[in-house]
Short mmCIF file of C-alpha atoms and ligand atoms in Angstrom, two decimals:
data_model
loop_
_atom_site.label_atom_id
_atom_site.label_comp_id
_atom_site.label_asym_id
_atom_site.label_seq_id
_atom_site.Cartn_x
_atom_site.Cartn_y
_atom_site.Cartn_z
CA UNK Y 1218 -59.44 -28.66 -6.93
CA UNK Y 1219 -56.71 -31.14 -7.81
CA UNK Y 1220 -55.86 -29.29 -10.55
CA UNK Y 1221 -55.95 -26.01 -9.42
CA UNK Y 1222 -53.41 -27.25 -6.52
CA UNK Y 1223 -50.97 -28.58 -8.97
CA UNK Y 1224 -51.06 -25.42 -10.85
CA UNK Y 1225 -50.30 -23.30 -7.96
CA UNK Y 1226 -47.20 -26.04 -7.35
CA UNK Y 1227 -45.99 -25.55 -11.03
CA UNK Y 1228 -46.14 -21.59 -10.35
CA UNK Y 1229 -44.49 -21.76 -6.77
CA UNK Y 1230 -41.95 -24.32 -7.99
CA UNK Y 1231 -41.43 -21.91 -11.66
CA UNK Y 1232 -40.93 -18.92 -9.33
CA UNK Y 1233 -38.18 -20.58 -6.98
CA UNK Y 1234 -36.67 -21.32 -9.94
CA UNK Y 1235 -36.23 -17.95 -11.04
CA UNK Y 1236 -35.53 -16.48 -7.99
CA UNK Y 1237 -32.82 -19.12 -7.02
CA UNK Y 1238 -31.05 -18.68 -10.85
CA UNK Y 1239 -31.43 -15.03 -10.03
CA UNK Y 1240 -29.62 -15.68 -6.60
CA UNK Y 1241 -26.90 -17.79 -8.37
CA UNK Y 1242 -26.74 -14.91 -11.27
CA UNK Y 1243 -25.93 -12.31 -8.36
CA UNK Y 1244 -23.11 -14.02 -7.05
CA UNK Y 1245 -21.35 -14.95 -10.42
CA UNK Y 1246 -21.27 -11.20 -10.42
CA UNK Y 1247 -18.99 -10.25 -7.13
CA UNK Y 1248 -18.72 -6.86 -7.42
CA UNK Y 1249 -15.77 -5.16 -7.85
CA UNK Y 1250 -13.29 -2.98 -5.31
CA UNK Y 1251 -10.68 -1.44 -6.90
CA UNK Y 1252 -7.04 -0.53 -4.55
CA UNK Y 1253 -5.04 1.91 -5.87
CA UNK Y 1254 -1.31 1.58 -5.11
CA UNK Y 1255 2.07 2.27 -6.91
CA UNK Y 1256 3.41 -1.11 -7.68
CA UNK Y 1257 7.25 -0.25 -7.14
CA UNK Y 1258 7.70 -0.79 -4.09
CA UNK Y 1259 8.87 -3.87 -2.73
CA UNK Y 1260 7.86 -6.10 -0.91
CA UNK Y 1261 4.52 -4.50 -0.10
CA UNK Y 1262 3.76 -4.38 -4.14
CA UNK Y 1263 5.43 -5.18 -6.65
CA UNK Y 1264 5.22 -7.13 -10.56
CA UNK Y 1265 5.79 -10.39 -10.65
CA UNK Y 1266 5.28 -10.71 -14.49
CA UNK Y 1267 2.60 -9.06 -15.18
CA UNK Y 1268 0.73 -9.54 -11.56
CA UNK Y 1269 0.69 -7.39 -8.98
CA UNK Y 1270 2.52 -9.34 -5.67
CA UNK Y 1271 3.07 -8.11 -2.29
CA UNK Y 1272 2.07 -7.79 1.68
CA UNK Y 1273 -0.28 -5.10 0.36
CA UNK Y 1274 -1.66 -7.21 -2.58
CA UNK Y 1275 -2.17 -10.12 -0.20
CA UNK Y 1276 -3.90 -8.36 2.48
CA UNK Y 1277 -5.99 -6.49 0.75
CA UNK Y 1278 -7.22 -9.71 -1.30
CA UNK Y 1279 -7.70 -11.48 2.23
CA UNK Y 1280 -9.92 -8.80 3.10
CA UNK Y 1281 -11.73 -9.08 -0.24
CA UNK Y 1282 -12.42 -12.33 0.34
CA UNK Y 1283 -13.68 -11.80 3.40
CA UNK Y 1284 -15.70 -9.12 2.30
CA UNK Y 1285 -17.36 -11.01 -1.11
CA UNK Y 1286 -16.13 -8.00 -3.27
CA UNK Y 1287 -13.52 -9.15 -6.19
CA UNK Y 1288 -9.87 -7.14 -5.81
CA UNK Y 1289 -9.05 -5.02 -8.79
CA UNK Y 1290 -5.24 -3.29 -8.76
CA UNK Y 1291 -5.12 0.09 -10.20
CA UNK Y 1292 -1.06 0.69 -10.32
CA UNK Y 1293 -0.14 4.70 -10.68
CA UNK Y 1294 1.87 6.97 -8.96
CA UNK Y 1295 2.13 7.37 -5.34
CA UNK Y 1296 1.38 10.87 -5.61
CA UNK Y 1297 -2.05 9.92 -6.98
CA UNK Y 1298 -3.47 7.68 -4.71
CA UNK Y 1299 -5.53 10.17 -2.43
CA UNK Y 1300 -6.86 12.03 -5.19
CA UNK Y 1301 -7.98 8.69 -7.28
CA UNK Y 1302 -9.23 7.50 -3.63
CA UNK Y 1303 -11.38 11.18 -2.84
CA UNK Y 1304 -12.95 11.37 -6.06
CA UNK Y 1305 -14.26 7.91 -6.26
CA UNK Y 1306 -12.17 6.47 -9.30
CA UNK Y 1307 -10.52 4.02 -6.73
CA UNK Y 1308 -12.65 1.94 -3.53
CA UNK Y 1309 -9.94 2.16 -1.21
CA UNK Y 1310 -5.75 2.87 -1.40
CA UNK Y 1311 -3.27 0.42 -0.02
CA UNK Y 1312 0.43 1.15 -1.02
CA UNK Y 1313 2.69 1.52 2.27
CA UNK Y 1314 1.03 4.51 3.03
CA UNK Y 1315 1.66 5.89 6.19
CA UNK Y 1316 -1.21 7.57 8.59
CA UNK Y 1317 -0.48 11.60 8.92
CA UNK Y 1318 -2.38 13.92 10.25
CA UNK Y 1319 -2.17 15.99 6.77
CA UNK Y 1320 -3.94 13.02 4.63
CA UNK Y 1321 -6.28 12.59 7.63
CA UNK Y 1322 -7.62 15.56 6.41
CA UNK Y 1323 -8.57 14.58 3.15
CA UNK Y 1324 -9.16 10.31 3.64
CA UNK Y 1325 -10.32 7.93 6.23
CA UNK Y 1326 -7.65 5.52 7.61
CA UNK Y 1327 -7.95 2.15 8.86
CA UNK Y 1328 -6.62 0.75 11.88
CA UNK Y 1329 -2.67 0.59 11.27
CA UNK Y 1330 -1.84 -3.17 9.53
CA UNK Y 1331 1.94 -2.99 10.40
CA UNK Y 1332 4.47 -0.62 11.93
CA UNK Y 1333 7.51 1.01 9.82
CA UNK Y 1334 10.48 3.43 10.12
CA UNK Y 1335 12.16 5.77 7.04
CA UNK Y 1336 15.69 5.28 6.69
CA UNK Y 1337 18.88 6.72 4.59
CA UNK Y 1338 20.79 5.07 1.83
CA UNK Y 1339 24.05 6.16 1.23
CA UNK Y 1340 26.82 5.33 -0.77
CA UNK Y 1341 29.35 2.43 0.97
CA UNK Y 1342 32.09 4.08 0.47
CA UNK Y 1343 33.08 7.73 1.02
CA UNK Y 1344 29.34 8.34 2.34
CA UNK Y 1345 29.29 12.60 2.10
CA UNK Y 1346 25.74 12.09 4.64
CA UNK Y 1347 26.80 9.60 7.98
CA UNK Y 1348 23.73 10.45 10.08
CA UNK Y 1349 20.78 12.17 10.01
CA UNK Y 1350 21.98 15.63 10.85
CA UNK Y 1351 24.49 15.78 7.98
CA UNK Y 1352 21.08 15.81 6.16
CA UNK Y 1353 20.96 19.26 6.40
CA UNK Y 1354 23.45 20.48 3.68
CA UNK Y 1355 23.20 16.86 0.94
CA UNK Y 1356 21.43 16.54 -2.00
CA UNK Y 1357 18.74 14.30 -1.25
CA UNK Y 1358 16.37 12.14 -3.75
CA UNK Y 1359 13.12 11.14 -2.05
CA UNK Y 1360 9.81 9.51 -3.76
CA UNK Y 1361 7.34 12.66 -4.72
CA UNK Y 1362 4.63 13.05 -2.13
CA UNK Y 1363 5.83 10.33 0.40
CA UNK Y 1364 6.36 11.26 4.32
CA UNK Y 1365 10.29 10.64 2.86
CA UNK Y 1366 9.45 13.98 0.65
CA UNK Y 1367 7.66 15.63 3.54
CA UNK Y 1368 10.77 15.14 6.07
CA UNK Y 1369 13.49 15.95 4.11
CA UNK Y 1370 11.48 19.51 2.57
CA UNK Y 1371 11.81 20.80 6.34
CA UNK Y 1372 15.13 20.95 5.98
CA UNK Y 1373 16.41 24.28 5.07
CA UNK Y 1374 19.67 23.95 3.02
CA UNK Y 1375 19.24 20.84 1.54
CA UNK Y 1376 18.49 19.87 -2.07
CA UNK Y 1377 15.74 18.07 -2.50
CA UNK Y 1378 15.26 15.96 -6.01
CA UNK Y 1379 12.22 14.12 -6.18
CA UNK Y 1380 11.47 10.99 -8.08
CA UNK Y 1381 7.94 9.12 -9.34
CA UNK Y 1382 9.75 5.48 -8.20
CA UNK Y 1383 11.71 5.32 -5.05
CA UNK Y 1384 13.87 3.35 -7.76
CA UNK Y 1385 14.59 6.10 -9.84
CA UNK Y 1386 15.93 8.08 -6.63
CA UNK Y 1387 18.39 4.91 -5.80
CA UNK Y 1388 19.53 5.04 -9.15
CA UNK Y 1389 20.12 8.38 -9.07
CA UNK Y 1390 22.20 7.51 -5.75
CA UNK Y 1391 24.24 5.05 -7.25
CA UNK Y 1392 25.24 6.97 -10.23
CA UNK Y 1393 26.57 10.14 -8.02
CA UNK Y 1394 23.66 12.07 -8.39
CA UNK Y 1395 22.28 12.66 -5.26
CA UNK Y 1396 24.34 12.15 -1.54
CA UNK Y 1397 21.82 10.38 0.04
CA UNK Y 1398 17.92 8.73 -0.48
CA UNK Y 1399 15.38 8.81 2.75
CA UNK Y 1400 12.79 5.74 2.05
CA UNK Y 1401 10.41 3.00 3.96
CA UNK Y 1402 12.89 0.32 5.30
CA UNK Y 1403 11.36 -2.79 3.55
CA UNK Y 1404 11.73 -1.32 0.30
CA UNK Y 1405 15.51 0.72 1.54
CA UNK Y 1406 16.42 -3.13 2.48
CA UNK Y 1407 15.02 -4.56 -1.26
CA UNK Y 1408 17.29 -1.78 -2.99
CA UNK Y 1409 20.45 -2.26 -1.44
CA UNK Y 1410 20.21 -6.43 -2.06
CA UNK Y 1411 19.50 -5.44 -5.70
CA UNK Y 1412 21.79 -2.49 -6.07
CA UNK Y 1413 25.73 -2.93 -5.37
CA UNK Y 1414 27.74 -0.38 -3.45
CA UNK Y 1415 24.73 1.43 -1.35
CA UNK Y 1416 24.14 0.85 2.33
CA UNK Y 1417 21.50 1.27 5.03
CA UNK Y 1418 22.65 3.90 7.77
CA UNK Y 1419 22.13 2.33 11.49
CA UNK Y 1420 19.70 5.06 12.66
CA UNK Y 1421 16.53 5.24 11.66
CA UNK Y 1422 14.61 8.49 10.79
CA UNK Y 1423 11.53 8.29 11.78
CA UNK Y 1424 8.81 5.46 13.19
CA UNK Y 1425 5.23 5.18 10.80
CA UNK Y 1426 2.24 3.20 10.69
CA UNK Y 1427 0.87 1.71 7.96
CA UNK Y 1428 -2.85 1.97 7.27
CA UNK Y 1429 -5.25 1.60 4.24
CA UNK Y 1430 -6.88 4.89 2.96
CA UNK Y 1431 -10.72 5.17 2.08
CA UNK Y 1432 -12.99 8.33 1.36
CA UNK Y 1433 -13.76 10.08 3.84
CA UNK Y 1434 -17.43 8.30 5.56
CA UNK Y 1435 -16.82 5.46 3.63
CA UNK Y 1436 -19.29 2.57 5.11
CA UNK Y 1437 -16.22 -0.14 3.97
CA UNK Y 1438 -13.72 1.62 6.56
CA UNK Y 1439 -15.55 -0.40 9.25
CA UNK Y 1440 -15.82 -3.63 7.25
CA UNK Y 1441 -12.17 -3.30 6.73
CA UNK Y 1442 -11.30 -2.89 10.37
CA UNK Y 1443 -13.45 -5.81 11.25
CA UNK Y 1444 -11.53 -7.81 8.34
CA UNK Y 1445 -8.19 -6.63 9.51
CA UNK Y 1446 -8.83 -7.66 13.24
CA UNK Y 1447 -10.00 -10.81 12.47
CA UNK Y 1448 -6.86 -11.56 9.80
CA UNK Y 1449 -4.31 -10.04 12.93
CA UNK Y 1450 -5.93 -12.24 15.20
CA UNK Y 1451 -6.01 -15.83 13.04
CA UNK Y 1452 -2.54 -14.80 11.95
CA UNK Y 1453 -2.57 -14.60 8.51
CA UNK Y 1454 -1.44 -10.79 8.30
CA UNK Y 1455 1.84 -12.42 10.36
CA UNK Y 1456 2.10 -15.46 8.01
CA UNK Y 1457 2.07 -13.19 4.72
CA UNK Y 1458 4.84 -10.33 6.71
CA UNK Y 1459 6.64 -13.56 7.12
CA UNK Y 1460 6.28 -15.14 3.19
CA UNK Y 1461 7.95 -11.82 2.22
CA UNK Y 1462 9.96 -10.31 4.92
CA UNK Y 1463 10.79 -13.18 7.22
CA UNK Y 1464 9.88 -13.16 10.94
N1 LIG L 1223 5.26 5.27 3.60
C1 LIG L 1223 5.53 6.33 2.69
C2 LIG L 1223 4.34 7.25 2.61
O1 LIG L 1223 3.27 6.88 2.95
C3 LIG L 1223 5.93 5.85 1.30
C4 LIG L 1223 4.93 5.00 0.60
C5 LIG L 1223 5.29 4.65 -0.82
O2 LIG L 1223 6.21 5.17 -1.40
N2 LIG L 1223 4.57 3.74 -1.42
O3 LIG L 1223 4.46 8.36 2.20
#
């Protein structure tokens, strides 16, 4: 009998083993969710090096490690993001993207992480474009695909020229090109302190949210949410606006 019970204690304790290695095997293994973004847009994502930095970056790793997933950055074009997002390639997109009613129609949006507003740049001096209606009649270089792009194509008799990098479109400002570039304020603000002779115009164009982007259904858009509320409400979301943007 004595035997037989110290058998069944080698087996039990054998199995536990196993199982417990098994347990620890699991969670070497996080899984994996990958954000697609367009890295050129500071200061919600950006290279530093070769890593990707940012508000974005950071909040979306917070909410990984909330979540137990590991955060992989896919970096392509703006204009890509919903399609890598819809067909599966990418878990979830994060990139300043703003909530419209047009992508709400293809993804899923989170609750909004921070509020925004899309503003000109203009030449300092001799500015051909001094408000928003003298829009109507400049040449104006937008991002491909952004709401920036979706404003500015309403208007009528204006020339549009569109640009993969907001940074191509400031270039393109500051070498004559274009009259005028309508662009998120954060990243308007980064451009003129690295670009001489441009300048913000006073009034903004237009007030956005900010939200992260998931297929549509996706079971993580609630996780998210839950993440986000409980990152607004310890104040880290406010501690990493502040790291990069000030208060
Ligand atoms: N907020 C803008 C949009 O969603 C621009 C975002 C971006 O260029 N990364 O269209």
């Amino acid at each position: 009998m004595k035997k037989i019970i110290s058998l069944v204690l080698v087996a039990l304790l054998a199995c536990s083993c196993v199982l417990g290695l098994t347990a620890c095997g699991g969670s070497a293994e996080k899984k994996e969710l990958h954000m697609a973004t367009n890295a050129f847009f500071e200061p919600y994502e950006y290279y530093e090096g070769k890593e990707v930095v940012g508000i974005d970056a950071e909040i979306a790793q917070a909410i990984c490690d909330k979540l137990g997933y590991e955060l992989v950055i896919d970096d392509m074009d703006f204009d890509s993001i919903i399609t890598a997002v819809t067909s599966g390639k990418a878990d979830f997109g994060m990139a300043g993207m703003t909530v419209t009613d047009e992508r709400k129609e293809s993804v899923d949006f989170t609750d909004s992480y921070t509020t925004a507003t899309q503003v000109i740049i203009v030449p300092e001096k001799d500015s051909k474009v001094n408000n928003a209606d003298d829009l109507e009649k400049a040449a104006i270089g937008v991002q491909l695909g952004t709401t920036g792009d979706i404003y500015v194509s309403d208007l009528k008799d204006a020339k549009i020229e569109r640009f993969n990098k907001g940074a191509d479109a400031v270039l393109a400002l500051t070498q004559g090109k274009v009259d005028a570039v309508v662009i998120d304020s954060e990243p308007a603000k980064a451009f003129v302190n690295q670009n001489e002779g441009i300048k913000i115009l006073d009034d903004p164009f237009a007030d956005e949210d900010y939200a992260i982007c998931l297929a549509k259904g996706s079971e993580l858009t609630e996780k998210f949410n839950e993440a986000l509320k409980e990152l607004k409400e310890d104040g880290t979301i406010d501690k990493i606006n502040a790291k990069y943007i000030g208060d």
